[in-house]
């Protein structure tokens, strides 16, 4: 659907304002030294195997856990870890041999009881990991340590995974770049001058660099999928309500619990399903993950772009081309017909996400104000005052957080009925389209990993992921090789509610067809 003249004028004005703000930002921002370093290539073959394969080697004593990860070099270059427990990890690893010796039921019993035995695990810092920081990059929360494990973290540890530490996030987990004034800015392993995404950017970065084997992220607007896309790894946004969101910071408020999902992040597709089965705990039965998926019996759909929203950038030609290649491979390999569809409501993806994120819960209580979270444990911050302080280099908050606080000030007291209607119409269309056997291909983001701070001037491009949170759908992020610039490309694979096993199965296929994760140091 073409844009009207008014919408074209608004689009032009928006881009002009963003261009002006970008110029001012460059003028006022402190200059950082140029970074010419790159990551070393993965030299240890154990770093190039999946978690399932590594656990098997450990159970068979073909390798002593954990394998030697170049974590210190990776962490130094990427600024991905915020705190580590390497000493404790080594102590836990020393107990693995003892567990193997004491198991009298053989390897199969050990695999059933401890499927991730000895596998290194990194954890997004917003999840509680006992004894580790739980600040989400807020300086006023410096020194706050988790006293318990978040349920999915506890389940992964109970399955034998060994935590290495916690990884960086955006401030309060509400931005597409993992940057805060407590830990600094995280780099993309494929290009250190580019972003790894957010808010699970530390996870995406360390996993892509082979500094960890598996990780855990959370997603309320794309915070698993964007980092996985920008860093060329796999990730899964689970159907909401399956994996527990307890003991995360910030806690859910308003209707956020309906849109927030925790899920696995990893380099290899075969690790997604067993990780999700563990993380779901008592709710795993809801997903029927043990049911075999026959890809030839699925119905496939493809949507190449959002239809021309004035808030989002046009989709990069290379991403359009790689999605077409996926369609061609599916049709050639599986004998299926991939139908291209267009849903007009996707043009309003950002407005729908923004509207629903401000709705009150069932008891009428609105979400906790972002200015309150920024100011905790003290008083709420004043966004305009913080902006002035930032311009003078005195604010404890990032420009992204201050900008979000300013946007919050502009919200109407009541939701716009039009966007509620558009969402209900879109929800019905998508549910009818996908049913229980449909799979949809949809871009993750209009562009490959942007350079640092550039998302400030394209703030709504996350709408490609955010709309799927509001629709409550499971999504698997799949890498599809590298662009001409050597940056990861990928696609979202979407299914109907509770049909998580479908995109997980497609991910395994796409890994074989397009090569999956690529070593960033081997370019």
Short mmCIF file of C-alpha atoms in Angstrom, two decimals:
data_model
loop_
_atom_site.label_atom_id
_atom_site.label_comp_id
_atom_site.label_asym_id
_atom_site.label_seq_id
_atom_site.Cartn_x
_atom_site.Cartn_y
_atom_site.Cartn_z
CA UNK A 1 0.00 0.00 0.00
CA UNK A 2 1.58 3.30 -1.10
CA UNK A 3 2.08 6.17 1.33
CA UNK A 4 -0.23 9.17 1.05
CA UNK A 5 1.21 12.64 0.33
CA UNK A 6 0.77 13.57 3.98
CA UNK A 7 2.59 10.43 5.11
CA UNK A 8 5.40 11.09 2.63
CA UNK A 9 5.75 14.63 3.98
CA UNK A 10 5.79 13.33 7.55
CA UNK A 11 8.41 10.77 6.58
CA UNK A 12 10.61 13.43 4.99
CA UNK A 13 10.25 15.70 8.03
CA UNK A 14 11.06 12.84 10.40
CA UNK A 15 14.23 11.96 8.49
CA UNK A 16 15.29 15.61 8.36
CA UNK A 17 14.86 16.03 12.12
CA UNK A 18 16.75 12.81 12.81
CA UNK A 19 19.56 13.95 10.52
CA UNK A 20 19.84 17.25 12.39
CA UNK A 21 19.84 15.50 15.77
CA UNK A 22 22.51 13.10 14.55
CA UNK A 23 24.73 16.03 13.59
CA UNK A 24 24.26 17.63 17.00
CA UNK A 25 24.97 14.31 18.71
CA UNK A 26 28.26 13.90 16.83
CA UNK A 27 29.21 17.45 17.79
CA UNK A 28 28.47 17.02 21.50
CA UNK A 29 29.62 13.42 22.00
CA UNK A 30 33.12 12.74 23.35
CA UNK A 31 35.50 11.26 20.80
CA UNK A 32 36.72 7.72 21.44
CA UNK A 33 39.97 6.32 20.01
CA UNK A 34 39.65 4.32 16.81
CA UNK A 35 39.51 0.57 17.32
CA UNK A 36 41.47 -1.44 14.82
CA UNK A 37 41.67 -4.71 16.72
CA UNK A 38 39.75 -7.78 15.70
CA UNK A 39 38.96 -11.01 17.43
CA UNK A 40 41.28 -13.97 17.03
CA UNK A 41 39.92 -16.92 15.09
CA UNK A 42 38.61 -19.85 17.11
CA UNK A 43 41.58 -22.21 17.42
CA UNK A 44 40.26 -24.83 19.82
CA UNK A 45 37.99 -27.28 17.93
CA UNK A 46 35.97 -27.83 21.13
CA UNK A 47 34.70 -24.26 20.79
CA UNK A 48 33.15 -25.14 17.45
CA UNK A 49 30.80 -27.87 18.67
CA UNK A 50 27.26 -27.63 19.98
CA UNK A 51 26.32 -27.88 23.64
CA UNK A 52 24.78 -31.29 23.04
CA UNK A 53 27.97 -32.59 21.42
CA UNK A 54 30.16 -31.06 24.11
CA UNK A 55 28.08 -32.59 26.91
CA UNK A 56 28.36 -35.98 25.21
CA UNK A 57 32.16 -35.67 25.01
CA UNK A 58 32.27 -34.75 28.69
CA UNK A 59 30.09 -37.70 29.73
CA UNK A 60 32.35 -40.01 27.74
CA UNK A 61 35.45 -38.36 29.24
CA UNK A 62 36.74 -37.42 25.83
CA UNK A 63 37.37 -33.95 27.23
CA UNK A 64 37.77 -32.49 30.71
CA UNK A 65 35.25 -29.73 31.43
CA UNK A 66 35.18 -26.90 30.82
CA UNK A 67 37.10 -26.46 27.56
CA UNK A 68 39.55 -23.58 27.58
CA UNK A 69 37.61 -20.54 26.46
CA UNK A 70 39.51 -17.41 25.46
CA UNK A 71 37.13 -15.51 27.71
CA UNK A 72 39.55 -12.88 28.97
CA UNK A 73 40.59 -11.74 25.46
CA UNK A 74 37.03 -11.89 24.19
CA UNK A 75 35.67 -9.97 27.19
CA UNK A 76 38.38 -7.31 26.87
CA UNK A 77 37.66 -6.65 23.20
CA UNK A 78 33.88 -6.94 23.33
CA UNK A 79 33.11 -5.55 26.82
CA UNK A 80 30.43 -8.23 27.00
CA UNK A 81 30.82 -9.63 30.52
CA UNK A 82 29.90 -7.47 33.50
CA UNK A 83 31.06 -9.96 36.15
CA UNK A 84 32.40 -13.50 36.08
CA UNK A 85 32.61 -16.52 38.34
CA UNK A 86 35.51 -18.28 36.63
CA UNK A 87 36.98 -19.61 39.89
CA UNK A 88 33.64 -21.08 40.93
CA UNK A 89 33.15 -22.47 37.43
CA UNK A 90 36.47 -24.30 37.64
CA UNK A 91 35.48 -25.73 41.03
CA UNK A 92 32.17 -26.94 39.62
CA UNK A 93 33.95 -28.44 36.64
CA UNK A 94 36.22 -30.37 38.99
CA UNK A 95 33.11 -32.06 40.40
CA UNK A 96 31.99 -33.32 37.00
CA UNK A 97 34.44 -36.24 36.93
CA UNK A 98 33.21 -37.23 40.35
CA UNK A 99 29.58 -37.20 39.15
CA UNK A 100 30.51 -39.38 36.19
CA UNK A 101 32.31 -41.87 38.43
CA UNK A 102 29.43 -42.09 40.88
CA UNK A 103 26.80 -42.67 38.20
CA UNK A 104 26.15 -46.42 38.10
CA UNK A 105 23.36 -46.33 35.52
CA UNK A 106 25.61 -45.60 32.57
CA UNK A 107 25.81 -42.75 30.08
CA UNK A 108 22.11 -42.81 29.13
CA UNK A 109 21.00 -42.31 32.72
CA UNK A 110 23.51 -39.49 33.15
CA UNK A 111 22.34 -37.85 29.93
CA UNK A 112 18.72 -38.01 31.08
CA UNK A 113 19.54 -36.57 34.51
CA UNK A 114 22.19 -34.00 33.49
CA UNK A 115 21.84 -33.29 29.75
CA UNK A 116 24.06 -30.18 29.97
CA UNK A 117 26.73 -31.65 32.23
CA UNK A 118 29.79 -29.41 32.20
CA UNK A 119 28.52 -27.05 29.47
CA UNK A 120 29.56 -23.38 30.04
CA UNK A 121 26.62 -20.97 30.37
CA UNK A 122 26.51 -17.16 30.26
CA UNK A 123 23.55 -15.25 31.70
CA UNK A 124 22.05 -11.90 30.79
CA UNK A 125 22.65 -9.60 33.76
CA UNK A 126 18.94 -8.83 34.14
CA UNK A 127 18.41 -12.43 35.31
CA UNK A 128 19.19 -13.21 38.93
CA UNK A 129 22.30 -15.42 39.18
CA UNK A 130 23.07 -15.94 42.84
CA UNK A 131 26.00 -13.83 44.01
CA UNK A 132 26.25 -11.91 40.74
CA UNK A 133 25.33 -8.26 39.93
CA UNK A 134 21.72 -7.59 38.98
CA UNK A 135 21.84 -3.89 38.08
CA UNK A 136 20.85 -3.75 34.36
CA UNK A 137 23.45 -1.03 33.98
CA UNK A 138 21.94 1.50 36.40
CA UNK A 139 24.66 3.24 38.43
CA UNK A 140 22.37 3.65 41.44
CA UNK A 141 22.07 -0.17 41.54
CA UNK A 142 25.83 -0.66 41.62
CA UNK A 143 26.56 -3.31 44.22
CA UNK A 144 23.13 -4.97 44.05
CA UNK A 145 23.78 -8.72 44.05
CA UNK A 146 21.26 -11.44 43.33
CA UNK A 147 20.43 -13.62 46.32
CA UNK A 148 18.68 -16.35 44.30
CA UNK A 149 18.71 -17.82 40.80
CA UNK A 150 15.96 -16.90 38.35
CA UNK A 151 13.89 -20.07 37.63
CA UNK A 152 15.21 -20.72 34.08
CA UNK A 153 18.78 -20.15 35.28
CA UNK A 154 18.24 -22.59 38.15
CA UNK A 155 16.83 -25.18 35.76
CA UNK A 156 19.81 -24.90 33.41
CA UNK A 157 22.20 -25.24 36.35
CA UNK A 158 20.25 -28.24 37.63
CA UNK A 159 20.70 -29.80 34.18
CA UNK A 160 24.47 -29.55 34.63
CA UNK A 161 25.33 -26.22 32.97
CA UNK A 162 28.16 -24.26 34.60
CA UNK A 163 27.69 -20.44 34.76
CA UNK A 164 30.66 -18.33 33.65
CA UNK A 165 29.13 -15.00 34.65
CA UNK A 166 26.63 -12.33 33.65
CA UNK A 167 26.66 -10.21 30.50
CA UNK A 168 25.98 -6.60 29.60
CA UNK A 169 22.61 -5.06 28.71
CA UNK A 170 21.22 -1.72 27.69
CA UNK A 171 20.24 0.54 30.58
CA UNK A 172 17.16 -1.03 32.18
CA UNK A 173 16.90 -3.41 29.20
CA UNK A 174 14.95 -0.95 27.09
CA UNK A 175 17.14 -0.17 24.11
CA UNK A 176 18.57 -1.85 21.02
CA UNK A 177 22.21 -1.16 21.97
CA UNK A 178 23.90 -2.68 25.03
CA UNK A 179 25.34 0.49 26.50
CA UNK A 180 25.22 1.92 30.00
CA UNK A 181 27.40 4.10 32.23
CA UNK A 182 28.05 1.34 34.75
CA UNK A 183 29.76 -1.21 32.49
CA UNK A 184 30.26 0.63 29.22
CA UNK A 185 29.41 -0.28 25.64
CA UNK A 186 29.48 -3.78 24.16
CA UNK A 187 30.97 -4.40 20.72
CA UNK A 188 29.95 -6.65 17.87
CA UNK A 189 32.53 -9.43 17.26
CA UNK A 190 32.20 -9.08 13.47
CA UNK A 191 33.05 -5.38 13.59
CA UNK A 192 34.07 -3.79 16.89
CA UNK A 193 32.71 -0.42 15.76
CA UNK A 194 29.19 -1.82 15.46
CA UNK A 195 26.50 -2.72 17.97
CA UNK A 196 25.68 -6.26 19.13
CA UNK A 197 22.06 -5.29 19.69
CA UNK A 198 20.09 -5.10 22.89
CA UNK A 199 19.07 -5.62 25.41
CA UNK A 200 20.66 -9.10 25.40
CA UNK A 201 23.65 -7.73 23.47
CA UNK A 202 26.28 -9.01 25.89
CA UNK A 203 24.90 -12.51 25.41
CA UNK A 204 24.81 -12.23 21.63
CA UNK A 205 28.35 -10.89 21.52
CA UNK A 206 30.01 -13.43 23.84
CA UNK A 207 28.24 -16.38 22.23
CA UNK A 208 29.13 -15.33 18.68
CA UNK A 209 32.76 -14.95 19.76
CA UNK A 210 32.80 -18.49 21.25
CA UNK A 211 33.35 -17.10 24.74
CA UNK A 212 30.46 -19.23 26.00
CA UNK A 213 28.50 -22.19 24.63
CA UNK A 214 24.91 -21.37 25.58
CA UNK A 215 23.16 -18.36 27.02
CA UNK A 216 19.84 -17.04 28.24
CA UNK A 217 18.09 -13.87 27.17
CA UNK A 218 14.77 -12.08 27.54
CA UNK A 219 12.66 -10.37 24.90
CA UNK A 220 9.89 -7.77 25.14
CA UNK A 221 10.59 -5.94 21.88
CA UNK A 222 13.26 -8.01 20.16
CA UNK A 223 15.88 -8.27 22.90
CA UNK A 224 16.75 -11.87 22.02
CA UNK A 225 16.20 -11.69 18.28
CA UNK A 226 18.06 -8.47 17.44
CA UNK A 227 21.27 -9.53 19.25
CA UNK A 228 21.07 -12.96 17.62
CA UNK A 229 20.54 -11.33 14.22
CA UNK A 230 23.36 -8.80 14.59
CA UNK A 231 25.76 -11.47 15.92
CA UNK A 232 24.85 -14.33 13.59
CA UNK A 233 23.62 -16.86 16.16
CA UNK A 234 20.37 -18.66 16.95
CA UNK A 235 17.80 -17.55 19.50
CA UNK A 236 14.21 -18.27 20.38
CA UNK A 237 11.47 -16.00 21.73
CA UNK A 238 9.15 -18.43 23.46
CA UNK A 239 5.37 -18.25 23.51
CA UNK A 240 4.67 -15.98 26.54
CA UNK A 241 3.71 -17.70 29.78
CA UNK A 242 5.77 -20.85 29.20
CA UNK A 243 9.19 -19.92 30.64
CA UNK A 244 9.07 -18.16 34.02
CA UNK A 245 9.94 -14.44 34.13
CA UNK A 246 10.42 -14.36 37.90
CA UNK A 247 13.53 -12.78 39.41
CA UNK A 248 14.34 -10.54 36.48
CA UNK A 249 15.02 -6.83 36.78
CA UNK A 250 13.19 -4.65 35.96
CA UNK A 251 10.17 -6.69 37.06
CA UNK A 252 7.11 -6.85 34.83
CA UNK A 253 4.33 -4.32 35.40
CA UNK A 254 1.18 -3.31 33.55
CA UNK A 255 0.61 -5.92 30.84
CA UNK A 256 4.31 -6.54 30.23
CA UNK A 257 4.07 -10.14 31.41
CA UNK A 258 1.89 -10.84 28.36
CA UNK A 259 4.67 -9.71 26.00
CA UNK A 260 7.89 -10.67 27.82
CA UNK A 261 9.54 -13.99 26.99
CA UNK A 262 12.72 -15.64 28.22
CA UNK A 263 14.47 -17.98 25.84
CA UNK A 264 17.67 -19.74 24.77
CA UNK A 265 20.54 -18.23 22.75
CA UNK A 266 23.28 -20.35 21.16
CA UNK A 267 25.51 -20.89 18.13
CA UNK A 268 23.93 -24.17 16.99
CA UNK A 269 20.29 -24.83 16.17
CA UNK A 270 20.27 -28.31 17.69
CA UNK A 271 20.76 -26.75 21.16
CA UNK A 272 17.58 -24.64 21.04
CA UNK A 273 14.98 -27.36 21.63
CA UNK A 274 16.70 -29.18 24.53
CA UNK A 275 17.50 -25.84 26.19
CA UNK A 276 13.89 -24.68 25.87
CA UNK A 277 12.63 -28.01 27.19
CA UNK A 278 14.79 -27.50 30.30
CA UNK A 279 14.00 -23.81 30.77
CA UNK A 280 10.24 -24.38 30.49
CA UNK A 281 10.35 -26.72 33.48
CA UNK A 282 6.83 -27.86 34.46
CA UNK A 283 5.33 -26.01 31.48
CA UNK A 284 7.31 -27.87 28.82
CA UNK A 285 4.32 -30.12 28.07
CA UNK A 286 2.45 -27.06 26.72
CA UNK A 287 4.76 -27.01 23.69
CA UNK A 288 4.74 -30.71 22.69
CA UNK A 289 8.45 -30.42 21.94
CA UNK A 290 8.88 -34.18 21.58
CA UNK A 291 6.41 -34.29 18.67
CA UNK A 292 8.28 -34.82 15.40
CA UNK A 293 7.87 -32.05 12.80
CA UNK A 294 7.56 -32.94 9.11
CA UNK A 295 8.59 -29.76 7.28
CA UNK A 296 7.00 -30.96 4.04
CA UNK A 297 3.59 -30.88 5.69
CA UNK A 298 3.86 -27.29 6.89
CA UNK A 299 2.39 -24.25 5.16
CA UNK A 300 4.98 -21.52 4.51
CA UNK A 301 4.48 -17.77 4.13
CA UNK A 302 6.83 -14.85 3.55
CA UNK A 303 6.41 -11.13 4.25
CA UNK A 304 9.33 -9.10 2.83
CA UNK A 305 8.68 -5.82 4.68
CA UNK A 306 6.19 -3.98 6.88
CA UNK A 307 4.41 -2.30 3.97
CA UNK A 308 6.05 1.10 4.27
CA UNK A 309 5.82 2.48 7.80
CA UNK A 310 7.00 6.07 8.03
CA UNK A 311 8.76 5.20 11.29
CA UNK A 312 11.01 2.40 10.02
CA UNK A 313 13.87 2.31 7.53
CA UNK A 314 13.47 0.48 4.19
CA UNK A 315 14.68 -3.12 4.35
CA UNK A 316 18.23 -3.51 3.03
CA UNK A 317 18.39 -5.07 -0.45
CA UNK A 318 20.74 -7.81 0.74
CA UNK A 319 18.23 -8.85 3.40
CA UNK A 320 15.42 -8.91 0.85
CA UNK A 321 17.58 -11.07 -1.42
CA UNK A 322 18.58 -13.55 1.28
CA UNK A 323 14.95 -13.97 2.33
CA UNK A 324 14.06 -14.71 -1.30
CA UNK A 325 16.84 -17.30 -1.36
CA UNK A 326 15.31 -18.95 1.70
CA UNK A 327 11.99 -19.12 -0.14
CA UNK A 328 13.68 -20.66 -3.18
CA UNK A 329 15.51 -23.27 -1.10
CA UNK A 330 12.36 -24.25 0.78
CA UNK A 331 10.46 -24.73 -2.44
CA UNK A 332 13.30 -26.64 -4.11
CA UNK A 333 14.26 -28.87 -1.16
CA UNK A 334 10.86 -29.54 0.42
CA UNK A 335 8.54 -29.29 -2.55
CA UNK A 336 6.38 -26.73 -0.76
CA UNK A 337 4.88 -23.50 -2.07
CA UNK A 338 5.86 -20.39 -0.09
CA UNK A 339 3.10 -17.81 -0.35
CA UNK A 340 4.06 -14.13 -0.20
CA UNK A 341 1.52 -12.19 1.82
CA UNK A 342 1.07 -8.57 2.87
CA UNK A 343 -0.66 -7.48 6.07
CA UNK A 344 -1.51 -3.73 6.03
CA UNK A 345 -1.60 -3.56 9.84
CA UNK A 346 2.16 -4.11 10.01
CA UNK A 347 2.59 -0.48 8.93
CA UNK A 348 1.50 0.45 12.43
CA UNK A 349 3.82 -1.97 14.23
CA UNK A 350 5.59 0.66 16.32
CA UNK A 351 2.40 2.50 17.29
CA UNK A 352 0.76 -0.80 18.29
CA UNK A 353 3.77 -1.87 20.39
CA UNK A 354 3.98 1.56 22.03
CA UNK A 355 0.25 1.60 22.78
CA UNK A 356 0.12 -1.85 24.36
CA UNK A 357 3.26 -1.32 26.44
CA UNK A 358 1.46 1.50 28.26
CA UNK A 359 -1.79 -0.36 29.01
CA UNK A 360 -2.71 -1.11 32.64
CA UNK A 361 -2.97 -4.62 34.03
CA UNK A 362 -6.27 -6.40 34.77
CA UNK A 363 -6.58 -4.50 38.06
CA UNK A 364 -6.16 -1.16 36.33
CA UNK A 365 -2.60 -0.54 37.52
CA UNK A 366 -0.38 1.07 34.87
CA UNK A 367 3.22 -0.01 34.15
CA UNK A 368 5.89 1.40 36.42
CA UNK A 369 7.12 4.68 34.98
CA UNK A 370 10.54 4.54 33.31
CA UNK A 371 11.62 7.69 35.19
CA UNK A 372 10.93 5.84 38.45
CA UNK A 373 13.12 2.91 37.39
CA UNK A 374 15.89 5.31 36.37
CA UNK A 375 15.79 6.97 39.79
CA UNK A 376 15.52 3.91 42.03
CA UNK A 377 16.08 3.57 44.91
CA UNK A 378 15.59 7.34 45.12
CA UNK A 379 13.14 9.73 43.49
CA UNK A 380 12.13 9.65 39.81
CA UNK A 381 14.49 11.50 37.51
CA UNK A 382 13.56 14.68 35.64
CA UNK A 383 14.19 13.90 31.95
CA UNK A 384 14.80 17.50 30.84
CA UNK A 385 17.25 18.03 33.69
CA UNK A 386 19.01 14.77 32.81
CA UNK A 387 19.22 15.89 29.18
CA UNK A 388 20.91 19.13 30.23
CA UNK A 389 23.30 17.18 32.47
CA UNK A 390 24.07 14.80 29.59
CA UNK A 391 24.96 17.72 27.34
CA UNK A 392 27.44 18.80 30.01
CA UNK A 393 28.80 15.27 30.47
CA UNK A 394 27.37 14.99 34.00
CA UNK A 395 24.47 12.55 33.67
CA UNK A 396 24.65 9.00 35.03
CA UNK A 397 22.23 7.89 32.32
CA UNK A 398 22.63 7.17 28.61
CA UNK A 399 21.10 9.31 25.91
CA UNK A 400 18.88 6.36 24.97
CA UNK A 401 17.41 6.12 28.48
CA UNK A 402 16.90 9.87 28.68
CA UNK A 403 15.22 9.82 25.28
CA UNK A 404 12.85 7.07 26.37
CA UNK A 405 11.97 9.08 29.48
CA UNK A 406 11.20 12.10 27.29
CA UNK A 407 9.01 9.99 25.00
CA UNK A 408 7.19 8.69 28.07
CA UNK A 409 6.30 12.27 28.99
CA UNK A 410 4.54 12.69 25.64
CA UNK A 411 2.26 9.68 25.98
CA UNK A 412 -1.45 10.39 25.90
CA UNK A 413 -3.43 9.56 29.03
CA UNK A 414 -5.63 7.18 27.06
CA UNK A 415 -4.68 4.75 24.25
CA UNK A 416 -5.61 5.71 20.69
CA UNK A 417 -8.57 3.47 19.70
CA UNK A 418 -7.33 3.22 16.10
CA UNK A 419 -4.19 1.34 17.12
CA UNK A 420 -6.17 -0.99 19.39
CA UNK A 421 -8.41 -1.77 16.42
CA UNK A 422 -5.45 -2.29 14.11
CA UNK A 423 -3.87 -4.73 16.54
CA UNK A 424 -7.06 -6.75 16.96
CA UNK A 425 -7.47 -6.95 13.19
CA UNK A 426 -3.83 -7.93 12.71
CA UNK A 427 -4.01 -10.53 15.47
CA UNK A 428 -7.04 -12.16 13.85
CA UNK A 429 -5.39 -12.16 10.41
CA UNK A 430 -2.19 -13.73 11.70
CA UNK A 431 -3.98 -16.39 13.74
CA UNK A 432 -6.08 -17.38 10.71
CA UNK A 433 -2.99 -17.36 8.49
CA UNK A 434 -0.76 -19.52 10.68
CA UNK A 435 -3.17 -21.84 12.47
CA UNK A 436 -1.29 -24.80 13.96
CA UNK A 437 0.76 -25.72 10.89
CA UNK A 438 1.85 -22.39 9.39
CA UNK A 439 5.31 -20.81 9.41
CA UNK A 440 6.06 -17.21 8.46
CA UNK A 441 9.35 -15.64 7.33
CA UNK A 442 9.72 -11.97 8.34
CA UNK A 443 12.73 -9.61 8.47
CA UNK A 444 14.29 -9.10 11.90
CA UNK A 445 15.48 -5.58 11.25
CA UNK A 446 15.74 -3.29 8.23
CA UNK A 447 19.57 -3.35 8.30
CA UNK A 448 22.53 -5.39 9.43
CA UNK A 449 24.30 -4.33 12.64
CA UNK A 450 24.46 -0.49 12.74
CA UNK A 451 27.47 1.42 14.02
CA UNK A 452 27.56 2.46 17.67
CA UNK A 453 24.87 4.99 18.68
CA UNK A 454 23.23 5.03 15.23
CA UNK A 455 20.00 3.46 16.60
CA UNK A 456 19.40 6.78 18.39
CA UNK A 457 18.49 8.20 14.99
CA UNK A 458 16.54 5.20 13.75
CA UNK A 459 14.84 4.43 17.08
CA UNK A 460 11.78 2.61 15.77
CA UNK A 461 13.40 0.01 13.51
CA UNK A 462 12.89 -2.54 16.30
CA UNK A 463 9.20 -2.55 15.33
CA UNK A 464 9.92 -5.54 13.07
CA UNK A 465 10.48 -7.61 16.21
CA UNK A 466 8.34 -5.69 18.68
CA UNK A 467 5.04 -6.33 16.91
CA UNK A 468 5.49 -10.08 17.36
CA UNK A 469 5.74 -9.59 21.14
CA UNK A 470 2.35 -7.89 21.19
CA UNK A 471 0.90 -10.68 19.04
CA UNK A 472 2.27 -13.23 21.52
CA UNK A 473 3.86 -15.48 18.90
CA UNK A 474 6.89 -17.79 19.19
CA UNK A 475 9.79 -16.75 16.96
CA UNK A 476 13.14 -18.36 16.17
CA UNK A 477 15.93 -16.12 14.92
CA UNK A 478 18.10 -17.85 12.30
CA UNK A 479 21.44 -16.71 10.82
CA UNK A 480 21.76 -16.80 7.02
CA UNK A 481 25.43 -16.13 6.31
CA UNK A 482 27.32 -12.84 5.95
CA UNK A 483 26.65 -9.72 3.91
CA UNK A 484 29.05 -8.08 1.45
CA UNK A 485 30.41 -6.11 4.42
CA UNK A 486 31.02 -9.30 6.40
CA UNK A 487 28.08 -8.71 8.75
CA UNK A 488 25.58 -11.40 9.78
CA UNK A 489 22.25 -11.64 7.99
CA UNK A 490 19.20 -13.57 9.14
CA UNK A 491 15.44 -13.94 9.31
CA UNK A 492 12.67 -14.42 11.85
CA UNK A 493 10.74 -17.69 11.63
CA UNK A 494 7.30 -17.25 13.20
CA UNK A 495 4.57 -19.74 14.14
CA UNK A 496 1.23 -19.75 15.93
CA UNK A 497 0.94 -19.64 19.70
CA UNK A 498 2.39 -22.70 21.47
CA UNK A 499 3.69 -24.03 18.14
CA UNK A 500 7.31 -23.32 19.13
CA UNK A 501 8.50 -26.68 17.81
CA UNK A 502 7.74 -25.57 14.22
CA UNK A 503 10.22 -22.65 13.93
CA UNK A 504 12.75 -24.67 15.96
CA UNK A 505 12.57 -27.42 13.33
CA UNK A 506 12.88 -24.89 10.51
CA UNK A 507 15.98 -23.47 12.24
CA UNK A 508 17.72 -26.87 12.05
CA UNK A 509 16.92 -27.02 8.33
CA UNK A 510 18.14 -23.46 7.66
CA UNK A 511 21.39 -24.13 9.52
CA UNK A 512 22.13 -27.01 7.14
CA UNK A 513 21.04 -25.04 4.08
CA UNK A 514 22.85 -21.75 4.83
CA UNK A 515 25.72 -22.74 7.12
CA UNK A 516 24.58 -21.28 10.45
CA UNK A 517 27.09 -19.48 12.67
CA UNK A 518 30.35 -18.22 11.14
CA UNK A 519 33.52 -17.67 13.16
CA UNK A 520 33.90 -13.83 13.27
CA UNK A 521 37.68 -14.14 13.54
CA UNK A 522 37.95 -16.23 10.38
CA UNK A 523 36.76 -13.56 7.95
#
